[in-house]
Short mmCIF file of C-alpha atoms in Angstrom, two decimals:
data_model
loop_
_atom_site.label_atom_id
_atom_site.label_comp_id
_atom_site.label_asym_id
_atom_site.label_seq_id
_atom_site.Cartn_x
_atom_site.Cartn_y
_atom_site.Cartn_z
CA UNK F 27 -20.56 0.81 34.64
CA UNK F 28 -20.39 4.44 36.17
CA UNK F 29 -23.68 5.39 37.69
CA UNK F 30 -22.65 8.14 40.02
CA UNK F 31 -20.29 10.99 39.79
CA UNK F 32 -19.26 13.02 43.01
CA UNK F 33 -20.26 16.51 42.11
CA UNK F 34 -19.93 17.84 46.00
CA UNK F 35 -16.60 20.01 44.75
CA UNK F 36 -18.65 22.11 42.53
CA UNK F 37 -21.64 23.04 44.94
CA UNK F 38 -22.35 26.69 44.99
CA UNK F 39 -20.43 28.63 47.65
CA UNK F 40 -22.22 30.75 49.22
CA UNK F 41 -19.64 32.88 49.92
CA UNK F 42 -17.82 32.90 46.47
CA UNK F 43 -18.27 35.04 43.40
CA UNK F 44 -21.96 34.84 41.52
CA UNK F 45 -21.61 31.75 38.91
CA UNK F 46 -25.01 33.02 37.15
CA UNK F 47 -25.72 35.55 34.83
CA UNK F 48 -29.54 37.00 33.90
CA UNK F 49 -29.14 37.49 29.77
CA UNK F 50 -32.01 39.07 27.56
CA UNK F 51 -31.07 37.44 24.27
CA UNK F 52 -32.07 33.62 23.65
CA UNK F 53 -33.05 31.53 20.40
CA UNK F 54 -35.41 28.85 19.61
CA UNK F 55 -34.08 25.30 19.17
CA UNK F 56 -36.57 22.10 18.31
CA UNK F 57 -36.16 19.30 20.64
CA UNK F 58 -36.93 16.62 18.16
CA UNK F 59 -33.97 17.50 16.28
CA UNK F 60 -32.40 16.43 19.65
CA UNK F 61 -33.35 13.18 20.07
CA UNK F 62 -32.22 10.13 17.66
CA UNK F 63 -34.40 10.20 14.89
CA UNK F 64 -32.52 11.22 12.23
CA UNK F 65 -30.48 7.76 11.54
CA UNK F 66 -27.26 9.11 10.56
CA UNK F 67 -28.53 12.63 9.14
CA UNK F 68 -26.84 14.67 11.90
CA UNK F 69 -23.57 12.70 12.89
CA UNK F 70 -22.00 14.85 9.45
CA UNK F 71 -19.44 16.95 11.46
CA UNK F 72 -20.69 20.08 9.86
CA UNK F 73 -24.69 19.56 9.17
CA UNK F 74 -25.14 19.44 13.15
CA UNK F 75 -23.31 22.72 13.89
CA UNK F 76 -24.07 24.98 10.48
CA UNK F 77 -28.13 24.18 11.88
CA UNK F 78 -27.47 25.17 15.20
CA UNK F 79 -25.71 28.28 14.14
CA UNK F 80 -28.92 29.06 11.45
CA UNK F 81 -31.15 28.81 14.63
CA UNK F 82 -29.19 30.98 17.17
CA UNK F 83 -29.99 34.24 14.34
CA UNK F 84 -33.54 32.66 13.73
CA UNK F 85 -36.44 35.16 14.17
CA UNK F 86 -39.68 33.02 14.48
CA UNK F 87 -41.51 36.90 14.06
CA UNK F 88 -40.22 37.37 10.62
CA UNK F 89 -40.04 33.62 10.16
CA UNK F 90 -36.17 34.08 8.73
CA UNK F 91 -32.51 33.22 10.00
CA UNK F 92 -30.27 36.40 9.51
CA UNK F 93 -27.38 34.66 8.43
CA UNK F 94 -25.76 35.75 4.85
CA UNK F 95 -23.71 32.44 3.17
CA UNK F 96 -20.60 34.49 4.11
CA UNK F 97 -21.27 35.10 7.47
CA UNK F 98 -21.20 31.45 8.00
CA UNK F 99 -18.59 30.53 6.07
CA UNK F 100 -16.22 33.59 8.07
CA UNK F 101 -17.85 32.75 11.44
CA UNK F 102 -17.52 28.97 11.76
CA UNK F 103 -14.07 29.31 10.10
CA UNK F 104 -14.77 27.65 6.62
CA UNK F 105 -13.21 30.55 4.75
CA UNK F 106 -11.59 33.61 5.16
CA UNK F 107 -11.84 37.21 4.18
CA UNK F 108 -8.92 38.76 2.05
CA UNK F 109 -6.88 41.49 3.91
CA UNK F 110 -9.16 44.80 3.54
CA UNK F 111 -12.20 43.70 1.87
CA UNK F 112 -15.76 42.98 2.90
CA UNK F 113 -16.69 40.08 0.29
CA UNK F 114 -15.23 36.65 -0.08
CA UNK F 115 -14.66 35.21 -2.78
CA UNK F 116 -13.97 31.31 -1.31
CA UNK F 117 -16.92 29.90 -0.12
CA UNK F 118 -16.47 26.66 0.84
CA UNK F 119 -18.22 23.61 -0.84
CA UNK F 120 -19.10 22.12 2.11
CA UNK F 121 -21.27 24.90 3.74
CA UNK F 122 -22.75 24.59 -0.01
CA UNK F 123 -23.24 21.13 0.89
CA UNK F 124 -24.76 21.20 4.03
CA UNK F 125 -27.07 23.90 3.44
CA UNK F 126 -28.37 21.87 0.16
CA UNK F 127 -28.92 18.96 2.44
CA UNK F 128 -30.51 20.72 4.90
CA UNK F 129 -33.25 21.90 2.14
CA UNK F 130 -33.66 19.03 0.28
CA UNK F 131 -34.57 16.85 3.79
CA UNK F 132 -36.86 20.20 4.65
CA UNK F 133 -35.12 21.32 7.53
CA UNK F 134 -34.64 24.53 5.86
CA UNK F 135 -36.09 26.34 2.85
CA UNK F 136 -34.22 28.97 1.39
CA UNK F 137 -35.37 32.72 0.29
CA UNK F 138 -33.50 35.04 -1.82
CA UNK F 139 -30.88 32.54 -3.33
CA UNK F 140 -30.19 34.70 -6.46
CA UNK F 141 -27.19 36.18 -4.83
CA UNK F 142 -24.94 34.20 -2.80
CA UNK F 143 -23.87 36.54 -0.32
CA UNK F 144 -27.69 37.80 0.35
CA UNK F 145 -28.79 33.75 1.14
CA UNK F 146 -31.98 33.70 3.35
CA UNK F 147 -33.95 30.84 4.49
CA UNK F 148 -36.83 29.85 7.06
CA UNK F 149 -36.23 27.45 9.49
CA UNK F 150 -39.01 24.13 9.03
CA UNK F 151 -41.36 22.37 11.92
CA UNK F 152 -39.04 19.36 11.84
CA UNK F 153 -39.81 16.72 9.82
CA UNK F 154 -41.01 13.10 10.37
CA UNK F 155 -38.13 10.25 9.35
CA UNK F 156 -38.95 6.53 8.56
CA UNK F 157 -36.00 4.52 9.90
CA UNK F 158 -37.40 1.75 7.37
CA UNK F 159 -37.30 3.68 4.22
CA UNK F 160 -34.56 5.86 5.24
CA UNK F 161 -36.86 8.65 4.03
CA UNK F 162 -38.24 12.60 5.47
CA UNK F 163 -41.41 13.41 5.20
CA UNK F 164 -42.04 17.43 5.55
CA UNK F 165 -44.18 19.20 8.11
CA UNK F 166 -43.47 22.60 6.14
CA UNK F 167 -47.13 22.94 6.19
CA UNK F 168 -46.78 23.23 10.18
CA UNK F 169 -45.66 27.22 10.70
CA UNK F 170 -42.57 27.04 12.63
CA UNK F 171 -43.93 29.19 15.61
CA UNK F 172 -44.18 28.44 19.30
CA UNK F 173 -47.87 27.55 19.69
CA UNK F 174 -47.57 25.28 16.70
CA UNK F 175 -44.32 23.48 18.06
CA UNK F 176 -45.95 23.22 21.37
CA UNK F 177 -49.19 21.90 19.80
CA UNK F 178 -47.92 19.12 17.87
CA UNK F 179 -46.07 18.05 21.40
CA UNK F 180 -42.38 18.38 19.68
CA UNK F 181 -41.83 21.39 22.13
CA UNK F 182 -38.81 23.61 21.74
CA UNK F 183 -36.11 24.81 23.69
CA UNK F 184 -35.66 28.29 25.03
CA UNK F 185 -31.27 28.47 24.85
CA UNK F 186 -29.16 31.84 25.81
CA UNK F 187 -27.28 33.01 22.91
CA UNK F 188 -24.75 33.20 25.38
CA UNK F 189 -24.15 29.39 25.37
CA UNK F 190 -23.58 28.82 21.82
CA UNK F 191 -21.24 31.30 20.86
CA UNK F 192 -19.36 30.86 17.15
CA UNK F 193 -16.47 30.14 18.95
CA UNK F 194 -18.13 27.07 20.28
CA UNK F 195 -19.13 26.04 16.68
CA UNK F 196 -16.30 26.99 14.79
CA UNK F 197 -14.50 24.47 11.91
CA UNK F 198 -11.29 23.79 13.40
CA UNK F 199 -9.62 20.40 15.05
CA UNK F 200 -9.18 22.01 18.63
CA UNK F 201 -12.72 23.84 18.44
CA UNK F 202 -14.33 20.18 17.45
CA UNK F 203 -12.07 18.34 19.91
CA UNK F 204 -13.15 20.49 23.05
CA UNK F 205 -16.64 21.29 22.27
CA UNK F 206 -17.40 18.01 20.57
CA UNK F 207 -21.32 17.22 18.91
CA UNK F 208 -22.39 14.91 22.33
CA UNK F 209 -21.53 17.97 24.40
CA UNK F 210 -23.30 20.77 22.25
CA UNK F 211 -26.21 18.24 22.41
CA UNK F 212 -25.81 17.45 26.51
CA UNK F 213 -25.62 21.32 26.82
CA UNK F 214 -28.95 22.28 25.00
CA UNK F 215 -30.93 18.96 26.29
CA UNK F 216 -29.90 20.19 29.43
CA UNK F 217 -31.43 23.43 28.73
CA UNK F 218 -34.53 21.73 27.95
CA UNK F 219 -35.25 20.68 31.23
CA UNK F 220 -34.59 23.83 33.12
CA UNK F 221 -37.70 25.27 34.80
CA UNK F 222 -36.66 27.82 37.02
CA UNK F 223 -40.24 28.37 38.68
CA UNK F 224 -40.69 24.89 39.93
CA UNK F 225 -37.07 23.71 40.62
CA UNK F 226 -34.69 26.46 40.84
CA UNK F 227 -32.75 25.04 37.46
CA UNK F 228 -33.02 21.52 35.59
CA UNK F 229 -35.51 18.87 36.58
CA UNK F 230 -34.37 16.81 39.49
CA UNK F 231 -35.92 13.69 38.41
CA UNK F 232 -33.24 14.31 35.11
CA UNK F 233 -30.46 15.35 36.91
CA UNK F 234 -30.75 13.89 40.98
CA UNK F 235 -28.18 14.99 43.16
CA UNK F 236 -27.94 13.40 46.89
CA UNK F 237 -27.57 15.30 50.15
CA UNK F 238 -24.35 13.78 49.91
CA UNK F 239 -23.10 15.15 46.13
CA UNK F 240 -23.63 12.06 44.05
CA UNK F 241 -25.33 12.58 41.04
CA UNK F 242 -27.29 10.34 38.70
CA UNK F 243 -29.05 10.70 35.22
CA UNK F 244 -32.41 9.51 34.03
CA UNK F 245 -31.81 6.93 31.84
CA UNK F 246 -34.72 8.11 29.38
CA UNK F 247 -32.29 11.39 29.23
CA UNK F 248 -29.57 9.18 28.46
CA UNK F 249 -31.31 7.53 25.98
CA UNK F 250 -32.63 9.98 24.37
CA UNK F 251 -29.09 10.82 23.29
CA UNK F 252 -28.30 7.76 22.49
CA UNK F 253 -25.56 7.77 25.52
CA UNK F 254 -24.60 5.56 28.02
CA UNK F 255 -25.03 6.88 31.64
CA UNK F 256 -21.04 6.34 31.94
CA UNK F 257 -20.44 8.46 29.46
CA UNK F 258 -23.50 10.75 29.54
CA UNK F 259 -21.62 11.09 33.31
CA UNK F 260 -18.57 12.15 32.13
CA UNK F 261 -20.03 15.19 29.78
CA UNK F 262 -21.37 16.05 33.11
CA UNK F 263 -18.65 16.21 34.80
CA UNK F 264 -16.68 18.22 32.06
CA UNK F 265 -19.17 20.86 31.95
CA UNK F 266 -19.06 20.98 35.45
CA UNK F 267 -15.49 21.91 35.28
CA UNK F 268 -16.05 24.54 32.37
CA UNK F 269 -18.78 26.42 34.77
CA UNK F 270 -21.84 25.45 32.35
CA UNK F 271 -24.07 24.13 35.35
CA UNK F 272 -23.50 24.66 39.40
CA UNK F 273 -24.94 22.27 41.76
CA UNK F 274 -27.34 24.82 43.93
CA UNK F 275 -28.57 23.96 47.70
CA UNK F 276 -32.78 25.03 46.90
CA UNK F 277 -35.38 24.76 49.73
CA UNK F 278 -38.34 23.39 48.26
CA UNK F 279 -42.12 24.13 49.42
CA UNK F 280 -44.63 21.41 49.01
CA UNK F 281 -42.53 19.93 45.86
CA UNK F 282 -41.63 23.40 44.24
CA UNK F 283 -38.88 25.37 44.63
CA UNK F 284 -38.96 28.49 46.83
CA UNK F 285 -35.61 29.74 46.97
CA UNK F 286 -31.50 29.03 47.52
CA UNK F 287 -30.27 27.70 50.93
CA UNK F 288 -28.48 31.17 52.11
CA UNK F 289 -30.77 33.39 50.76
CA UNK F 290 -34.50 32.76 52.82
CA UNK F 291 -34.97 31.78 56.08
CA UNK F 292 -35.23 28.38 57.17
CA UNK F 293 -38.64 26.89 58.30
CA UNK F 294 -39.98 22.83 59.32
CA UNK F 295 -42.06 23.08 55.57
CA UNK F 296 -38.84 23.61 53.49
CA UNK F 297 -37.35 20.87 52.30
CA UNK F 298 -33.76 20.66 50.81
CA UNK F 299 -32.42 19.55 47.73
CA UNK F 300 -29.64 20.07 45.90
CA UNK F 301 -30.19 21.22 41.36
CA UNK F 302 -27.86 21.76 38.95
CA UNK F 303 -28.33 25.41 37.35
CA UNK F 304 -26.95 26.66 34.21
CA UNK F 305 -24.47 29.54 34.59
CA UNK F 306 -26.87 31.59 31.94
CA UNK F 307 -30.21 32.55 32.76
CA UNK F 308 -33.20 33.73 30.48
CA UNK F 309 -34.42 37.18 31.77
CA UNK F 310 -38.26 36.21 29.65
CA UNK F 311 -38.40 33.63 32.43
CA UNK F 312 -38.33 36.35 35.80
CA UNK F 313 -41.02 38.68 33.83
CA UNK F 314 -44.24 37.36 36.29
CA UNK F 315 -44.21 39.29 39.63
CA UNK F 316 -44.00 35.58 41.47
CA UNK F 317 -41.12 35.19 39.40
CA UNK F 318 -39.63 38.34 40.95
CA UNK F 319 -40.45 37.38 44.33
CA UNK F 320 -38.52 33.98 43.32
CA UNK F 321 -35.35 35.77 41.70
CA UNK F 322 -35.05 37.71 45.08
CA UNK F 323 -34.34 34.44 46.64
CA UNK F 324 -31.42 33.11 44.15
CA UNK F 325 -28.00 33.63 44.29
CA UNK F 326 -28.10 35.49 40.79
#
């Protein structure tokens, strides 16, 4: 079995054009949806992507996902508006489908369904599943806000809009083919273990890279998406070669990161490690003035 991949031909070059870009907008994604507890519930080749997509236009402030029925159905390619007008008039039966399945398991609860093309719903703390029983059990009573989400230790991901455009998600063989559930799920899980302020991008006890360019995956990460390390390697590797994540050179200072080999001097207390980095960075994250100090040291 694969255990290593040799990442050393992606490493940031210094002297090559900036991989990273600072973006304002991001959205809120659970992390237990993440992680296999669902049973089957979420290999449906549509349920997985139509959520995503009704948490990328979430607003936890107004506690509502801006998407209209037809903006999903036109977006993700289900159906298609007629030449010249602004209403469709085929919405597909399976968006129908997956939205009803999404409410009745109380992932979602819907608001203003009188209309179809004025559909509405709230996003739902995620609920509990009984692998037994085969059965959800809803946390609606949990607001879906940060503080609760952090409070009942289900956490939540902080994604760039950026990485999860419609194009990504969209209902068509080469779409699904390329940008297949395992990676959409690599991508965002990746996301969840990117802490900028205390290692310059993902967790290096998730993603360890050698001095030498091998790199190796936690095998709880792994796990936790019901992967093998083989193959949770080679998702690595491909997103790698789309420019998703860069292998960085950091210095670290007494275990935290401190800045990008190339942009700080050297000193005996830095040490030297190489992180992966995703190519889009959350602006919310550089607001602290130590922050600052930190962003001055990146090649962003």
């Amino acid at each position: 079995m694969v255990t290593t991949i040799d990442v050393s031909a992606f490493i940031y070059n210094l002297h090559g054009k900036p991989s990273f870009e600072v973006v304002k907008q991001w959205f809120t994604f659970q992390r237990k949806v993440l992680f296999d507890l669902y049973g089957n519930f979420f290999d449906d080749k549509d349920r997985f992507r139509i959520y995503l997509y009704l948490c990328k236009f979430y607003s936890v402030k107004d506690n509502l996902s801006m998407l209209s029925k037809q903006k999903i159905n036109v977006d993700l390619g289900y159906a298609t508006l007629a030449a010249n007008s602004t209403k469709l008039n085929n919405y597909s039966p399976i968006v129908d489908a997956v939205l009803d399945s999404l409410e009745a398991e109380h992932f979602i609860q819907r608001r203003g369904i009188s209309i179809r093309s004025s559909f509405r719903c709230s996003l739902l703390t995620a609920p509990d599943y009984n692998p037994q029983t085969q059965k959800f059990t809803s946390n609606a009573d949990i607001p879906c806000n940060h503080a609760n989400l952090k409070g009942i230790n289900h956490g939540f991901i902080m994604v760039p809009t950026k990485a999860v455009t419609k194009e990504r998600l969209r209902n068509t063989p080469g779409t699904r083919q390329t940008w297949n559930d395992r990676r959409l799920k690599f991508l965002l899980m990746l996301y969840a273990h990117c802490h900028i302020e205390y290692f310059g991008g993902i967790d290096k006890r998730i993603v360890s890279i050698n001095p030498a360019g091998k790199m190796s995956l936690d095998e709880g990460f792994c796990y936790n998406l019901n992967v093998s390390p083989s193959a949770a390697l080679t998702t690595m590797e491909w997103l790698l070669r789309k420019g998703e994540f860069v292998p960085v050179r950091c210095y670290f200072l007494r275990g935290v990161y401190y800045g990008d080999v190339g942009k700080c001097k050297p000193n005996p207390d830095l040490k030297e490690h190489i992180i992966l980095r995703p190519k889009y960075l959350i602006k919310h994250t550089f607001d602290s003035l130590e922050m600052k100090k930190i962003k001055g040291r990146m090649f962003i």
